[in-house]
Amino acid sequence: MQTQSPSLIERLVNVPVIPVLEFSSVDEALHVSEALIGGGLPVLEITLRTPVALDAIKAVAAAFPQACVGAGTVLTAADLQAVGNAGAQFAVSPGLTPALAVAAQGAGVALLPGVATASEAMAAMEAGFKFLKFFPAEASGGVPMLKSLYGPFAQLRFCPTGGIDVARAPSYLALPNVVCVGGSWVVPKDAVAKGDWARIRTLAQEAAALRKSA
């Protein structure tokens, strides 16, 4: 059962950080995305946590065709269809249900499902997924947990998300089973409130400079 395109991992190999984004307006989404892409982070996860999320995905995907725009907090088959219609190239879910796994078949949107335990990783493997979100990363054991998962699941690759910042990211990126990390630290709320797009661009540059050491 093949539910995941290898092109998603290929796009992320040289992108150490996926910004996890929550927008209150389309205008905000465009400004922040421009700063992130300009700073070297062209893969974006716009979460479905606000009423403008789908409009933001559509606007950012249209304005920045060079970027890889994804949707986060995808919980249902309907969510998956909606983000695909909005132009998302990938979708991220905090967990995985049988219905969502079935919906990912031929959806045209690569799904990055979340897992936090060995049993959940096995279920995701059975559903055809080999690239997984490890969430919530810090609360679920962090780097030691991912090291433990590597033994029995060496074929799996992860994007850990949750509680990761610029200080913690390098230890995750050093792991052989980690492709990239997800995080919101590159878009501080106070910077957004002030319209300090230059600061966000600088933080993006710092994050983009992080590279896997293994």
PDB file of C-alpha atoms in Angstrom:
ATOM      1  CA  MET A   1       0.000   0.000   0.000  1.00  0.00           C
ATOM      2  CA  GLN A   2       1.626   3.238  -1.120  1.00  0.00           C
ATOM      3  CA  THR A   3       0.144   6.353   0.445  1.00  0.00           C
ATOM      4  CA  GLN A   4       3.107   8.663   0.449  1.00  0.00           C
ATOM      5  CA  SER A   5       5.107  10.188  -2.364  1.00  0.00           C
ATOM      6  CA  PRO A   6       8.907  10.094  -1.940  1.00  0.00           C
ATOM      7  CA  SER A   7       8.999  13.593  -3.405  1.00  0.00           C
ATOM      8  CA  LEU A   8       8.052  15.070  -0.025  1.00  0.00           C
ATOM      9  CA  ILE A   9      11.210  13.788   1.653  1.00  0.00           C
ATOM     10  CA  GLU A  10      13.215  14.859  -1.378  1.00  0.00           C
ATOM     11  CA  ARG A  11      11.903  18.405  -0.995  1.00  0.00           C
ATOM     12  CA  LEU A  12      12.852  18.434   2.687  1.00  0.00           C
ATOM     13  CA  VAL A  13      16.357  16.957   2.558  1.00  0.00           C
ATOM     14  CA  ASN A  14      17.982  20.384   2.421  1.00  0.00           C
ATOM     15  CA  VAL A  15      15.342  22.212   4.472  1.00  0.00           C
ATOM     16  CA  PRO A  16      16.156  21.622   8.152  1.00  0.00           C
ATOM     17  CA  VAL A  17      13.155  23.471   9.565  1.00  0.00           C
ATOM     18  CA  ILE A  18       9.477  23.610   8.587  1.00  0.00           C
ATOM     19  CA  PRO A  19       7.847  26.691  10.136  1.00  0.00           C
ATOM     20  CA  VAL A  20       4.548  25.806  11.819  1.00  0.00           C
ATOM     21  CA  LEU A  21       2.282  28.775  11.168  1.00  0.00           C
ATOM     22  CA  GLU A  22      -0.984  30.148  12.503  1.00  0.00           C
ATOM     23  CA  PHE A  23      -2.385  33.206  10.754  1.00  0.00           C
ATOM     24  CA  SER A  24      -5.073  35.714  11.668  1.00  0.00           C
ATOM     25  CA  SER A  25      -5.318  37.270   8.193  1.00  0.00           C
ATOM     26  CA  VAL A  26      -4.291  36.637   4.607  1.00  0.00           C
ATOM     27  CA  ASP A  27      -2.206  39.808   4.604  1.00  0.00           C
ATOM     28  CA  GLU A  28      -0.275  38.545   7.616  1.00  0.00           C
ATOM     29  CA  ALA A  29       0.223  35.197   5.894  1.00  0.00           C
ATOM     30  CA  LEU A  30       1.704  36.842   2.810  1.00  0.00           C
ATOM     31  CA  HIS A  31       4.109  39.039   4.772  1.00  0.00           C
ATOM     32  CA  VAL A  32       5.315  36.250   7.042  1.00  0.00           C
ATOM     33  CA  SER A  33       5.672  33.766   4.176  1.00  0.00           C
ATOM     34  CA  GLU A  34       7.670  36.259   2.132  1.00  0.00           C
ATOM     35  CA  ALA A  35      10.052  36.757   5.057  1.00  0.00           C
ATOM     36  CA  LEU A  36      10.445  33.020   5.670  1.00  0.00           C
ATOM     37  CA  ILE A  37      11.004  32.157   2.025  1.00  0.00           C
ATOM     38  CA  GLY A  38      13.424  35.052   1.661  1.00  0.00           C
ATOM     39  CA  GLY A  39      15.292  33.779   4.692  1.00  0.00           C
ATOM     40  CA  GLY A  40      15.748  30.337   3.171  1.00  0.00           C
ATOM     41  CA  LEU A  41      12.774  28.350   4.485  1.00  0.00           C
ATOM     42  CA  PRO A  42      10.618  27.573   1.416  1.00  0.00           C
ATOM     43  CA  VAL A  43       8.571  24.755   2.989  1.00  0.00           C
ATOM     44  CA  LEU A  44       5.692  26.096   5.079  1.00  0.00           C
ATOM     45  CA  GLU A  45       3.049  24.432   7.244  1.00  0.00           C
ATOM     46  CA  ILE A  46      -0.035  26.625   7.603  1.00  0.00           C
ATOM     47  CA  THR A  47      -2.206  25.122  10.325  1.00  0.00           C
ATOM     48  CA  LEU A  48      -5.975  24.864  10.155  1.00  0.00           C
ATOM     49  CA  ARG A  49      -6.376  26.574  13.509  1.00  0.00           C
ATOM     50  CA  THR A  50      -7.930  29.827  12.348  1.00  0.00           C
ATOM     51  CA  PRO A  51     -10.879  30.714  10.093  1.00  0.00           C
ATOM     52  CA  VAL A  52      -8.559  32.208   7.438  1.00  0.00           C
ATOM     53  CA  ALA A  53      -6.314  29.157   7.122  1.00  0.00           C
ATOM     54  CA  LEU A  54      -7.633  27.864   3.793  1.00  0.00           C
ATOM     55  CA  ASP A  55      -7.633  31.340   2.264  1.00  0.00           C
ATOM     56  CA  ALA A  56      -4.073  31.818   3.529  1.00  0.00           C
ATOM     57  CA  ILE A  57      -2.940  28.555   1.950  1.00  0.00           C
ATOM     58  CA  LYS A  58      -4.514  29.534  -1.355  1.00  0.00           C
ATOM     59  CA  ALA A  59      -2.997  33.025  -1.312  1.00  0.00           C
ATOM     60  CA  VAL A  60       0.505  31.929  -0.301  1.00  0.00           C
ATOM     61  CA  ALA A  61       0.561  29.085  -2.829  1.00  0.00           C
ATOM     62  CA  ALA A  62      -0.450  31.513  -5.594  1.00  0.00           C
ATOM     63  CA  ALA A  63       1.929  34.288  -4.568  1.00  0.00           C
ATOM     64  CA  PHE A  64       4.989  32.087  -4.046  1.00  0.00           C
ATOM     65  CA  PRO A  65       5.024  29.263  -6.593  1.00  0.00           C
ATOM     66  CA  GLN A  66       8.647  28.548  -5.704  1.00  0.00           C
ATOM     67  CA  ALA A  67       7.578  27.521  -2.200  1.00  0.00           C
ATOM     68  CA  CYS A  68       6.163  24.202  -0.987  1.00  0.00           C
ATOM     69  CA  VAL A  69       3.012  25.124   0.927  1.00  0.00           C
ATOM     70  CA  GLY A  70       1.482  22.580   3.267  1.00  0.00           C
ATOM     71  CA  ALA A  71      -1.399  22.443   5.715  1.00  0.00           C
ATOM     72  CA  GLY A  72      -1.197  21.467   9.367  1.00  0.00           C
ATOM     73  CA  THR A  73      -3.748  20.246  11.909  1.00  0.00           C
ATOM     74  CA  VAL A  74      -5.438  18.120   9.246  1.00  0.00           C
ATOM     75  CA  LEU A  75      -7.756  15.840  11.213  1.00  0.00           C
ATOM     76  CA  THR A  76     -10.282  14.372   8.764  1.00  0.00           C
ATOM     77  CA  ALA A  77     -10.761  13.251   5.194  1.00  0.00           C
ATOM     78  CA  ALA A  78     -12.755  16.429   4.612  1.00  0.00           C
ATOM     79  CA  ASP A  79      -9.821  18.506   5.867  1.00  0.00           C
ATOM     80  CA  LEU A  80      -7.500  16.672   3.489  1.00  0.00           C
ATOM     81  CA  GLN A  81      -9.744  17.359   0.521  1.00  0.00           C
ATOM     82  CA  ALA A  82     -10.183  21.006   1.506  1.00  0.00           C
ATOM     83  CA  VAL A  83      -6.455  21.723   1.810  1.00  0.00           C
ATOM     84  CA  GLY A  84      -5.803  19.993  -1.491  1.00  0.00           C
ATOM     85  CA  ASN A  85      -8.434  22.162  -3.153  1.00  0.00           C
ATOM     86  CA  ALA A  86      -6.765  25.230  -1.610  1.00  0.00           C
ATOM     87  CA  GLY A  87      -3.442  24.345  -3.212  1.00  0.00           C
ATOM     88  CA  ALA A  88      -1.549  22.618  -0.406  1.00  0.00           C
ATOM     89  CA  GLN A  89       1.162  20.248  -1.614  1.00  0.00           C
ATOM     90  CA  PHE A  90       1.314  18.307   1.633  1.00  0.00           C
ATOM     91  CA  ALA A  91      -0.745  17.867   4.780  1.00  0.00           C
ATOM     92  CA  VAL A  92       0.342  17.271   8.353  1.00  0.00           C
ATOM     93  CA  SER A  93      -1.795  15.566  10.981  1.00  0.00           C
ATOM     94  CA  PRO A  94      -1.115  15.237  14.721  1.00  0.00           C
ATOM     95  CA  GLY A  95      -2.122  11.582  14.565  1.00  0.00           C
ATOM     96  CA  LEU A  96      -3.474   8.988  12.149  1.00  0.00           C
ATOM     97  CA  THR A  97      -6.883   7.348  11.897  1.00  0.00           C
ATOM     98  CA  PRO A  98      -7.922   4.546   9.521  1.00  0.00           C
ATOM     99  CA  ALA A  99     -10.266   6.955   7.726  1.00  0.00           C
ATOM    100  CA  LEU A 100      -7.522   9.520   7.190  1.00  0.00           C
ATOM    101  CA  ALA A 101      -5.133   6.842   5.938  1.00  0.00           C
ATOM    102  CA  VAL A 102      -7.722   5.703   3.388  1.00  0.00           C
ATOM    103  CA  ALA A 103      -8.387   9.295   2.312  1.00  0.00           C
ATOM    104  CA  ALA A 104      -4.682   9.780   1.648  1.00  0.00           C
ATOM    105  CA  GLN A 105      -4.850   7.158  -1.101  1.00  0.00           C
ATOM    106  CA  GLY A 106      -4.778   9.069  -4.344  1.00  0.00           C
ATOM    107  CA  ALA A 107      -5.620  12.356  -2.629  1.00  0.00           C
ATOM    108  CA  GLY A 108      -2.964  14.239  -4.593  1.00  0.00           C
ATOM    109  CA  VAL A 109      -1.657  15.659  -1.308  1.00  0.00           C
ATOM    110  CA  ALA A 110       1.221  13.959   0.504  1.00  0.00           C
ATOM    111  CA  LEU A 111       0.236  13.192   4.106  1.00  0.00           C
ATOM    112  CA  LEU A 112       2.718  13.427   6.975  1.00  0.00           C
ATOM    113  CA  PRO A 113       0.902  11.697   9.848  1.00  0.00           C
ATOM    114  CA  GLY A 114       1.827  12.127  13.482  1.00  0.00           C
ATOM    115  CA  VAL A 115       2.903   9.348  15.840  1.00  0.00           C
ATOM    116  CA  ALA A 116       4.202   9.327  19.401  1.00  0.00           C
ATOM    117  CA  THR A 117       4.681   5.630  20.221  1.00  0.00           C
ATOM    118  CA  ALA A 118       6.074   2.425  18.755  1.00  0.00           C
ATOM    119  CA  SER A 119       2.564   1.021  18.284  1.00  0.00           C
ATOM    120  CA  GLU A 120       1.470   4.131  16.391  1.00  0.00           C
ATOM    121  CA  ALA A 121       4.588   3.898  14.219  1.00  0.00           C
ATOM    122  CA  MET A 122       3.736   0.273  13.392  1.00  0.00           C
ATOM    123  CA  ALA A 123       0.165   1.201  12.500  1.00  0.00           C
ATOM    124  CA  ALA A 124       1.408   3.983  10.235  1.00  0.00           C
ATOM    125  CA  MET A 125       3.825   1.562   8.549  1.00  0.00           C
ATOM    126  CA  GLU A 126       0.977  -0.871   7.915  1.00  0.00           C
ATOM    127  CA  ALA A 127      -0.948   1.960   6.277  1.00  0.00           C
ATOM    128  CA  GLY A 128       1.971   2.624   3.926  1.00  0.00           C
ATOM    129  CA  PHE A 129       3.716   5.560   5.601  1.00  0.00           C
ATOM    130  CA  LYS A 130       7.474   5.705   6.093  1.00  0.00           C
ATOM    131  CA  PHE A 131       7.866   9.439   6.744  1.00  0.00           C
ATOM    132  CA  LEU A 132       6.160  10.491   9.955  1.00  0.00           C
ATOM    133  CA  LYS A 133       5.693  13.468  12.212  1.00  0.00           C
ATOM    134  CA  PHE A 134       6.890  12.745  15.763  1.00  0.00           C
ATOM    135  CA  PHE A 135       4.489  14.736  17.917  1.00  0.00           C
ATOM    136  CA  PRO A 136       4.538  16.160  20.503  1.00  0.00           C
ATOM    137  CA  ALA A 137       8.289  15.682  20.315  1.00  0.00           C
ATOM    138  CA  GLU A 138       9.586  17.020  23.615  1.00  0.00           C
ATOM    139  CA  ALA A 139       6.610  15.765  25.624  1.00  0.00           C
ATOM    140  CA  SER A 140       6.907  12.297  24.033  1.00  0.00           C
ATOM    141  CA  GLY A 141      10.524  11.659  24.944  1.00  0.00           C
ATOM    142  CA  GLY A 142      12.384  13.880  22.508  1.00  0.00           C
ATOM    143  CA  VAL A 143      15.793  12.839  21.210  1.00  0.00           C
ATOM    144  CA  PRO A 144      16.128   9.761  23.478  1.00  0.00           C
ATOM    145  CA  MET A 145      12.776   8.415  22.234  1.00  0.00           C
ATOM    146  CA  LEU A 146      13.742   8.859  18.586  1.00  0.00           C
ATOM    147  CA  LYS A 147      17.055   7.132  19.258  1.00  0.00           C
ATOM    148  CA  SER A 148      15.133   4.216  20.755  1.00  0.00           C
ATOM    149  CA  LEU A 149      12.749   4.050  17.796  1.00  0.00           C
ATOM    150  CA  TYR A 150      15.638   3.875  15.333  1.00  0.00           C
ATOM    151  CA  GLY A 151      16.598   0.343  16.399  1.00  0.00           C
ATOM    152  CA  PRO A 152      13.381  -1.462  15.451  1.00  0.00           C
ATOM    153  CA  PHE A 153      12.285   1.104  12.856  1.00  0.00           C
ATOM    154  CA  ALA A 154      15.455   2.006  10.954  1.00  0.00           C
ATOM    155  CA  GLN A 155      13.411   2.332   7.744  1.00  0.00           C
ATOM    156  CA  LEU A 156      11.299   5.169   9.132  1.00  0.00           C
ATOM    157  CA  ARG A 157      12.108   8.877   8.903  1.00  0.00           C
ATOM    158  CA  PHE A 158      10.685  11.593  11.118  1.00  0.00           C
ATOM    159  CA  CYS A 159       9.918  15.278  11.341  1.00  0.00           C
ATOM    160  CA  PRO A 160       9.772  15.914  15.095  1.00  0.00           C
ATOM    161  CA  THR A 161       7.546  18.827  16.105  1.00  0.00           C
ATOM    162  CA  GLY A 162       6.450  20.203  19.439  1.00  0.00           C
ATOM    163  CA  GLY A 163       8.569  22.070  21.957  1.00  0.00           C
ATOM    164  CA  ILE A 164      11.558  22.390  19.622  1.00  0.00           C
ATOM    165  CA  ASP A 165      13.480  25.655  19.361  1.00  0.00           C
ATOM    166  CA  VAL A 166      16.750  26.800  17.824  1.00  0.00           C
ATOM    167  CA  ALA A 167      18.721  25.406  20.786  1.00  0.00           C
ATOM    168  CA  ARG A 168      17.109  21.956  20.674  1.00  0.00           C
ATOM    169  CA  ALA A 169      16.934  21.571  16.888  1.00  0.00           C
ATOM    170  CA  PRO A 170      20.582  20.550  16.282  1.00  0.00           C
ATOM    171  CA  SER A 171      20.347  17.507  18.574  1.00  0.00           C
ATOM    172  CA  TYR A 172      17.322  16.293  16.612  1.00  0.00           C
ATOM    173  CA  LEU A 173      18.892  16.990  13.224  1.00  0.00           C
ATOM    174  CA  ALA A 174      21.938  14.946  14.250  1.00  0.00           C
ATOM    175  CA  LEU A 175      19.823  11.782  14.387  1.00  0.00           C
ATOM    176  CA  PRO A 176      19.935   9.449  11.365  1.00  0.00           C
ATOM    177  CA  ASN A 177      16.149   9.001  11.341  1.00  0.00           C
ATOM    178  CA  VAL A 178      15.318  12.720  11.377  1.00  0.00           C
ATOM    179  CA  VAL A 179      14.849  14.547   8.072  1.00  0.00           C
ATOM    180  CA  CYS A 180      13.880  17.947   9.469  1.00  0.00           C
ATOM    181  CA  VAL A 181      12.133  19.526  12.434  1.00  0.00           C
ATOM    182  CA  GLY A 182       8.965  21.585  12.714  1.00  0.00           C
ATOM    183  CA  GLY A 183       8.751  24.674  14.865  1.00  0.00           C
ATOM    184  CA  SER A 184       7.063  27.987  15.445  1.00  0.00           C
ATOM    185  CA  TRP A 185      10.026  29.796  17.031  1.00  0.00           C
ATOM    186  CA  VAL A 186      10.950  31.408  13.711  1.00  0.00           C
ATOM    187  CA  VAL A 187       7.723  33.437  13.815  1.00  0.00           C
ATOM    188  CA  PRO A 188       7.483  35.051  17.280  1.00  0.00           C
ATOM    189  CA  LYS A 189       4.049  36.464  18.039  1.00  0.00           C
ATOM    190  CA  ASP A 190       5.483  39.807  19.082  1.00  0.00           C
ATOM    191  CA  ALA A 191       7.334  40.150  15.781  1.00  0.00           C
ATOM    192  CA  VAL A 192       4.120  39.479  13.888  1.00  0.00           C
ATOM    193  CA  ALA A 193       2.192  41.959  16.040  1.00  0.00           C
ATOM    194  CA  LYS A 194       4.778  44.657  15.289  1.00  0.00           C
ATOM    195  CA  GLY A 195       5.036  43.781  11.601  1.00  0.00           C
ATOM    196  CA  ASP A 196       8.746  43.110  12.131  1.00  0.00           C
ATOM    197  CA  TRP A 197       9.207  41.037   8.997  1.00  0.00           C
ATOM    198  CA  ALA A 198      12.968  41.683   9.008  1.00  0.00           C
ATOM    199  CA  ARG A 199      13.308  39.907  12.343  1.00  0.00           C
ATOM    200  CA  ILE A 200      11.385  36.912  11.026  1.00  0.00           C
ATOM    201  CA  ARG A 201      13.623  36.815   7.965  1.00  0.00           C
ATOM    202  CA  THR A 202      16.710  36.841  10.211  1.00  0.00           C
ATOM    203  CA  LEU A 203      15.328  34.016  12.335  1.00  0.00           C
ATOM    204  CA  ALA A 204      14.584  32.083   9.153  1.00  0.00           C
ATOM    205  CA  GLN A 205      18.166  32.576   7.983  1.00  0.00           C
ATOM    206  CA  GLU A 206      19.455  31.236  11.297  1.00  0.00           C
ATOM    207  CA  ALA A 207      17.151  28.226  11.073  1.00  0.00           C
ATOM    208  CA  ALA A 208      18.069  27.571   7.443  1.00  0.00           C
ATOM    209  CA  ALA A 209      21.735  27.526   8.456  1.00  0.00           C
ATOM    210  CA  LEU A 210      21.088  24.499  10.645  1.00  0.00           C
ATOM    211  CA  ARG A 211      22.185  21.409   8.807  1.00  0.00           C
ATOM    212  CA  LYS A 212      22.056  17.750   9.510  1.00  0.00           C
ATOM    213  CA  SER A 213      25.334  16.410  10.843  1.00  0.00           C
ATOM    214  CA  ALA A 214      24.491  12.789  10.202  1.00  0.00           C
TER     215      ALA A 214
END
